[in-house]
Amino acid sequence: GDSVTQMEGPVTLSEEAFLTINCTYTATGYPSLFWYVQYPGEGLQLLLKATKADDKGSNKGFEATYRKETTSFHLEKGSVQVSDSAVYFCALSGIYNQGGKLIFGQGTELSVKP
Amino acid sequence: GAGVSQTPSNKVTEKGKYVELRCDPISGHTALYWYRQSLGQGPEFLIYFQGTGAADDSGLPNDRFFAVRPEGSVSTLKIQRTERGDSAVYLCASSLLAGGTHEQFFGPGTRLTVL
């Protein structure tokens, strides 16, 4: 079945460092891909998405490109801030799943130090 | 406008008891999803509704779990004969329409602890 694998955390960075969180997926066809973020004490929020190959999703300085050839959707940010500290989840919605249910990775905790 | 709300925020119960968890979706959202999140894991799909009907309940772990959405708005997740392994955060999400391109908006979750 469809699945998502993320790099394990926690990831600890200094402010203004470059961030990459790896995400790879297994799915039939061309799923939609998402990054969700969970800030401390808050609910899950959609960060960005891409619905077809080679699309780039972007929001709040974060970017991720849908790579069909490597089945990847890595999250990047050029300069992280303390306020980016959160848990990040990669997710997919399969092409044959018309209802849109999400399949999540296990999450990657990011801690940014001043 | 108001987001997705869930009640209670915390529920502590004893093994074998029955519990109900409530979800109020965003007004006008036709699709409603339930997920379960164990500590240190990503959310796992349980069930989703399109309107009043359960369109996909393939994620419900067993027949102790049941969910309803009788008027196409509020939904209740019901767990019978709770077990310690049911302890988790139960998340509800809603979207305007069902489908992978529509954003799901998540509630804050209900933390269920079974003693």
mmCIF file of C-alpha atoms in Angstrom:
data_model
loop_
_atom_site.group_PDB
_atom_site.id
_atom_site.type_symbol
_atom_site.label_atom_id
_atom_site.label_comp_id
_atom_site.label_asym_id
_atom_site.label_seq_id
_atom_site.Cartn_x
_atom_site.Cartn_y
_atom_site.Cartn_z
ATOM 1 C CA GLY A 1 0.000 0.000 0.000
ATOM 2 C CA ASP A 2 0.872 3.661 -0.116
ATOM 3 C CA SER A 3 3.404 4.901 2.437
ATOM 4 C CA VAL A 4 5.573 7.873 3.407
ATOM 5 C CA THR A 5 9.031 7.789 4.975
ATOM 6 C CA GLN A 6 10.648 10.816 6.617
ATOM 7 C CA MET A 7 14.082 11.378 8.025
ATOM 8 C CA GLU A 8 14.200 10.792 11.740
ATOM 9 C CA GLY A 9 14.511 13.635 14.166
ATOM 10 C CA PRO A 10 15.073 15.537 16.191
ATOM 11 C CA VAL A 11 16.866 17.996 13.949
ATOM 12 C CA THR A 12 18.626 20.805 15.797
ATOM 13 C CA LEU A 13 19.839 23.865 13.898
ATOM 14 C CA SER A 14 21.114 27.316 14.678
ATOM 15 C CA GLU A 15 19.119 30.313 13.540
ATOM 16 C CA GLU A 16 19.713 31.224 9.872
ATOM 17 C CA ALA A 17 20.956 27.734 9.014
ATOM 18 C CA PHE A 18 19.741 25.869 5.908
ATOM 19 C CA LEU A 19 17.093 23.220 6.484
ATOM 20 C CA THR A 20 16.374 20.022 4.593
ATOM 21 C CA ILE A 21 13.931 17.396 5.808
ATOM 22 C CA ASN A 22 13.863 14.369 3.547
ATOM 23 C CA CYS A 23 10.623 12.696 2.525
ATOM 24 C CA THR A 24 10.147 9.780 0.146
ATOM 25 C CA TYR A 25 6.949 8.002 -0.750
ATOM 26 C CA THR A 26 5.595 4.805 -2.227
ATOM 27 C CA ALA A 27 2.372 5.074 -4.188
ATOM 28 C CA THR A 28 0.689 4.025 -7.384
ATOM 29 C CA GLY A 29 0.511 6.700 -10.023
ATOM 30 C CA TYR A 30 0.772 10.372 -9.139
ATOM 31 C CA PRO A 31 -0.435 11.136 -5.621
ATOM 32 C CA SER A 32 -0.856 14.625 -4.197
ATOM 33 C CA LEU A 33 1.900 15.498 -1.718
ATOM 34 C CA PHE A 34 1.744 17.702 1.369
ATOM 35 C CA TRP A 35 3.794 19.070 4.219
ATOM 36 C CA TYR A 36 1.928 19.734 7.462
ATOM 37 C CA VAL A 37 3.384 21.487 10.500
ATOM 38 C CA GLN A 38 2.456 21.196 14.158
ATOM 39 C CA TYR A 39 3.677 24.049 16.325
ATOM 40 C CA PRO A 40 3.929 23.452 20.088
ATOM 41 C CA GLY A 41 0.472 23.395 21.628
ATOM 42 C CA GLU A 42 -1.301 23.855 18.295
ATOM 43 C CA GLY A 43 -3.103 21.679 15.769
ATOM 44 C CA LEU A 44 -1.810 20.434 12.434
ATOM 45 C CA GLN A 45 -1.638 23.080 9.720
ATOM 46 C CA LEU A 46 -1.048 22.697 6.013
ATOM 47 C CA LEU A 47 2.317 24.232 5.129
ATOM 48 C CA LEU A 48 2.457 23.540 1.404
ATOM 49 C CA LYS A 49 1.364 21.087 -1.245
ATOM 50 C CA ALA A 50 2.021 19.875 -4.784
ATOM 51 C CA THR A 51 -0.440 17.928 -6.860
ATOM 52 C CA LYS A 52 1.589 16.851 -9.905
ATOM 53 C CA ALA A 53 5.115 15.944 -10.860
ATOM 54 C CA ASP A 54 7.651 18.809 -10.981
ATOM 55 C CA ASP A 55 5.295 21.152 -9.126
ATOM 56 C CA LYS A 56 6.911 23.236 -6.408
ATOM 57 C CA GLY A 57 4.928 24.077 -3.309
ATOM 58 C CA SER A 58 6.034 27.081 -1.269
ATOM 59 C CA ASN A 59 4.919 28.991 1.812
ATOM 60 C CA LYS A 60 6.560 31.054 4.580
ATOM 61 C CA GLY A 61 9.989 30.587 2.959
ATOM 62 C CA PHE A 62 9.639 26.798 2.824
ATOM 63 C CA GLU A 63 9.736 24.957 -0.483
ATOM 64 C CA ALA A 64 9.319 21.384 -1.683
ATOM 65 C CA THR A 65 9.450 19.998 -5.226
ATOM 66 C CA TYR A 66 7.490 16.945 -6.334
ATOM 67 C CA ARG A 67 10.076 14.600 -7.849
ATOM 68 C CA LYS A 68 8.470 11.641 -9.560
ATOM 69 C CA GLU A 69 11.769 10.095 -10.674
ATOM 70 C CA THR A 70 13.056 9.853 -7.102
ATOM 71 C CA THR A 71 9.603 9.610 -5.439
ATOM 72 C CA SER A 72 10.619 12.422 -3.126
ATOM 73 C CA PHE A 73 9.205 15.658 -1.699
ATOM 74 C CA HIS A 74 11.992 17.103 0.441
ATOM 75 C CA LEU A 75 11.258 20.195 2.520
ATOM 76 C CA GLU A 76 13.789 23.042 2.391
ATOM 77 C CA LYS A 77 14.232 26.480 3.865
ATOM 78 C CA GLY A 78 17.197 28.729 3.258
ATOM 79 C CA SER A 79 17.324 30.417 6.655
ATOM 80 C CA VAL A 80 15.416 29.016 9.620
ATOM 81 C CA GLN A 81 14.141 31.039 12.560
ATOM 82 C CA VAL A 82 13.472 30.092 16.163
ATOM 83 C CA SER A 83 9.758 30.368 15.356
ATOM 84 C CA ASP A 84 10.108 27.478 12.864
ATOM 85 C CA SER A 85 10.608 25.060 15.751
ATOM 86 C CA ALA A 86 7.840 22.489 15.315
ATOM 87 C CA VAL A 87 7.093 18.958 14.146
ATOM 88 C CA TYR A 88 6.864 18.569 10.366
ATOM 89 C CA PHE A 89 4.846 15.831 8.687
ATOM 90 C CA CYS A 90 5.057 14.744 5.079
ATOM 91 C CA ALA A 91 1.835 13.244 3.716
ATOM 92 C CA LEU A 92 0.268 11.955 0.537
ATOM 93 C CA SER A 93 -3.195 11.453 -0.856
ATOM 94 C CA GLY A 94 -3.280 8.579 -3.302
ATOM 95 C CA ILE A 95 -4.543 8.852 -6.861
ATOM 96 C CA TYR A 96 -6.999 6.006 -6.387
ATOM 97 C CA ASN A 97 -8.229 7.404 -3.122
ATOM 98 C CA GLN A 98 -10.944 9.737 -4.283
ATOM 99 C CA GLY A 99 -11.862 10.676 -0.757
ATOM 100 C CA GLY A 100 -8.589 12.417 -0.047
ATOM 101 C CA LYS A 101 -7.569 10.534 3.073
ATOM 102 C CA LEU A 102 -4.032 11.431 4.048
ATOM 103 C CA ILE A 103 -1.202 9.005 4.702
ATOM 104 C CA PHE A 104 1.410 10.592 6.960
ATOM 105 C CA GLY A 105 5.057 10.006 7.692
ATOM 106 C CA GLN A 106 6.147 9.669 11.297
ATOM 107 C CA GLY A 107 7.073 13.336 11.654
ATOM 108 C CA THR A 108 10.375 15.158 12.100
ATOM 109 C CA GLU A 109 10.906 17.419 15.075
ATOM 110 C CA LEU A 110 12.848 20.593 14.325
ATOM 111 C CA SER A 111 14.444 22.674 17.055
ATOM 112 C CA VAL A 112 16.029 26.000 16.093
ATOM 113 C CA LYS A 113 18.385 27.602 18.621
ATOM 114 C CA PRO A 114 19.098 31.345 18.722
ATOM 115 C CA GLY B 1 -14.604 32.143 11.172
ATOM 116 C CA ALA B 2 -14.328 29.346 13.669
ATOM 117 C CA GLY B 3 -12.062 26.437 12.948
ATOM 118 C CA VAL B 4 -12.597 22.774 13.657
ATOM 119 C CA SER B 5 -13.359 22.183 17.305
ATOM 120 C CA GLN B 6 -13.175 18.958 19.289
ATOM 121 C CA THR B 7 -14.517 18.071 22.689
ATOM 122 C CA PRO B 8 -13.406 17.102 25.192
ATOM 123 C CA SER B 9 -9.792 18.177 24.888
ATOM 124 C CA ASN B 10 -8.792 15.460 27.332
ATOM 125 C CA LYS B 11 -10.571 12.278 28.340
ATOM 126 C CA VAL B 12 -9.384 9.830 30.961
ATOM 127 C CA THR B 13 -11.309 6.587 31.256
ATOM 128 C CA GLU B 14 -10.925 3.117 32.645
ATOM 129 C CA LYS B 15 -10.376 -0.012 30.630
ATOM 130 C CA GLY B 16 -13.664 -1.459 29.444
ATOM 131 C CA LYS B 17 -15.601 1.810 29.503
ATOM 132 C CA TYR B 18 -17.408 3.475 26.611
ATOM 133 C CA VAL B 19 -16.338 6.905 25.310
ATOM 134 C CA GLU B 20 -17.628 9.423 22.793
ATOM 135 C CA LEU B 21 -15.482 12.041 21.121
ATOM 136 C CA ARG B 22 -17.084 14.963 19.335
ATOM 137 C CA CYS B 23 -16.012 16.966 16.310
ATOM 138 C CA ASP B 24 -17.511 20.240 15.036
ATOM 139 C CA PRO B 25 -16.245 20.900 11.507
ATOM 140 C CA ILE B 26 -15.960 24.222 9.769
ATOM 141 C CA SER B 27 -19.389 25.361 8.657
ATOM 142 C CA GLY B 28 -20.126 24.344 5.079
ATOM 143 C CA HIS B 29 -17.446 21.677 4.884
ATOM 144 C CA THR B 30 -18.950 18.520 3.429
ATOM 145 C CA ALA B 31 -16.058 16.147 4.120
ATOM 146 C CA LEU B 32 -15.011 15.129 7.630
ATOM 147 C CA TYR B 33 -12.093 12.888 8.589
ATOM 148 C CA TRP B 34 -11.005 11.136 11.768
ATOM 149 C CA TYR B 35 -7.370 10.256 12.444
ATOM 150 C CA ARG B 36 -5.552 8.763 15.409
ATOM 151 C CA GLN B 37 -2.074 9.860 16.456
ATOM 152 C CA SER B 38 0.015 7.817 18.830
ATOM 153 C CA LEU B 39 2.969 9.350 20.647
ATOM 154 C CA GLY B 40 5.866 10.029 18.300
ATOM 155 C CA GLN B 41 3.951 8.913 15.214
ATOM 156 C CA GLY B 42 2.122 10.574 12.373
ATOM 157 C CA PRO B 43 -1.666 10.581 12.264
ATOM 158 C CA GLU B 44 -3.322 7.410 10.970
ATOM 159 C CA PHE B 45 -6.566 7.546 9.022
ATOM 160 C CA LEU B 46 -9.651 6.022 10.635
ATOM 161 C CA ILE B 47 -12.751 7.047 8.690
ATOM 162 C CA TYR B 48 -14.149 9.794 6.519
ATOM 163 C CA PHE B 49 -17.622 11.108 5.804
ATOM 164 C CA GLN B 50 -18.974 12.766 2.724
ATOM 165 C CA GLY B 51 -22.120 14.399 3.996
ATOM 166 C CA THR B 52 -23.920 12.026 6.344
ATOM 167 C CA GLY B 53 -22.507 8.777 5.016
ATOM 168 C CA ALA B 54 -19.278 7.056 5.919
ATOM 169 C CA ALA B 55 -17.554 6.879 2.546
ATOM 170 C CA ASP B 56 -14.448 5.033 3.740
ATOM 171 C CA ASP B 57 -14.111 3.334 7.126
ATOM 172 C CA SER B 58 -11.156 1.165 6.172
ATOM 173 C CA GLY B 59 -8.965 2.610 8.917
ATOM 174 C CA LEU B 60 -11.163 1.657 11.859
ATOM 175 C CA PRO B 61 -9.075 -0.894 13.786
ATOM 176 C CA ASN B 62 -11.944 -3.150 14.851
ATOM 177 C CA ASP B 63 -15.669 -3.226 15.538
ATOM 178 C CA ARG B 64 -15.281 -1.472 18.889
ATOM 179 C CA PHE B 65 -14.874 1.757 16.922
ATOM 180 C CA PHE B 66 -17.822 3.453 15.284
ATOM 181 C CA ALA B 67 -18.522 6.967 14.033
ATOM 182 C CA VAL B 68 -21.633 8.860 12.986
ATOM 183 C CA ARG B 69 -22.479 12.143 11.338
ATOM 184 C CA PRO B 70 -26.285 12.132 11.344
ATOM 185 C CA GLU B 71 -26.940 15.631 10.011
ATOM 186 C CA GLY B 72 -23.875 16.088 7.884
ATOM 187 C CA SER B 73 -22.170 18.435 10.300
ATOM 188 C CA VAL B 74 -21.109 17.333 13.810
ATOM 189 C CA SER B 75 -19.543 13.904 14.060
ATOM 190 C CA THR B 76 -19.089 11.579 17.022
ATOM 191 C CA LEU B 77 -16.453 8.875 17.279
ATOM 192 C CA LYS B 78 -17.578 6.124 19.635
ATOM 193 C CA ILE B 79 -15.302 3.571 21.236
ATOM 194 C CA GLN B 80 -16.744 0.618 23.127
ATOM 195 C CA ARG B 81 -14.943 -1.509 25.715
ATOM 196 C CA THR B 82 -11.880 0.710 25.648
ATOM 197 C CA GLU B 83 -8.446 -0.862 25.898
ATOM 198 C CA ARG B 84 -5.135 0.646 27.016
ATOM 199 C CA GLY B 85 -3.925 0.468 23.433
ATOM 200 C CA ASP B 86 -6.654 2.928 22.430
ATOM 201 C CA SER B 87 -4.785 5.693 24.257
ATOM 202 C CA ALA B 88 -3.830 8.310 21.671
ATOM 203 C CA VAL B 89 -4.750 11.746 20.366
ATOM 204 C CA TYR B 90 -7.816 11.568 18.148
ATOM 205 C CA LEU B 91 -7.817 14.218 15.435
ATOM 206 C CA CYS B 92 -10.696 15.462 13.356
ATOM 207 C CA ALA B 93 -10.327 17.351 10.087
ATOM 208 C CA SER B 94 -12.761 18.841 7.619
ATOM 209 C CA SER B 95 -12.528 20.040 4.045
ATOM 210 C CA LEU B 96 -14.866 21.842 1.707
ATOM 211 C CA LEU B 97 -15.042 18.810 -0.546
ATOM 212 C CA ALA B 98 -13.525 15.353 -0.403
ATOM 213 C CA GLY B 99 -10.511 14.735 -2.575
ATOM 214 C CA GLY B 100 -6.745 14.967 -2.494
ATOM 215 C CA THR B 101 -6.486 18.512 -3.769
ATOM 216 C CA HIS B 102 -8.707 20.032 -1.063
ATOM 217 C CA GLU B 103 -7.018 21.265 2.093
ATOM 218 C CA GLN B 104 -7.977 19.503 5.290
ATOM 219 C CA PHE B 105 -8.286 21.734 8.350
ATOM 220 C CA PHE B 106 -7.466 19.974 11.594
ATOM 221 C CA GLY B 107 -8.898 20.406 15.056
ATOM 222 C CA PRO B 108 -6.750 20.494 18.217
ATOM 223 C CA GLY B 109 -7.509 16.858 18.994
ATOM 224 C CA THR B 110 -8.854 14.892 21.939
ATOM 225 C CA ARG B 111 -6.241 13.190 24.081
ATOM 226 C CA LEU B 112 -7.702 9.870 25.239
ATOM 227 C CA THR B 113 -6.052 8.039 28.110
ATOM 228 C CA VAL B 114 -7.277 4.571 29.028
ATOM 229 C CA LEU B 115 -6.113 3.456 32.453
#
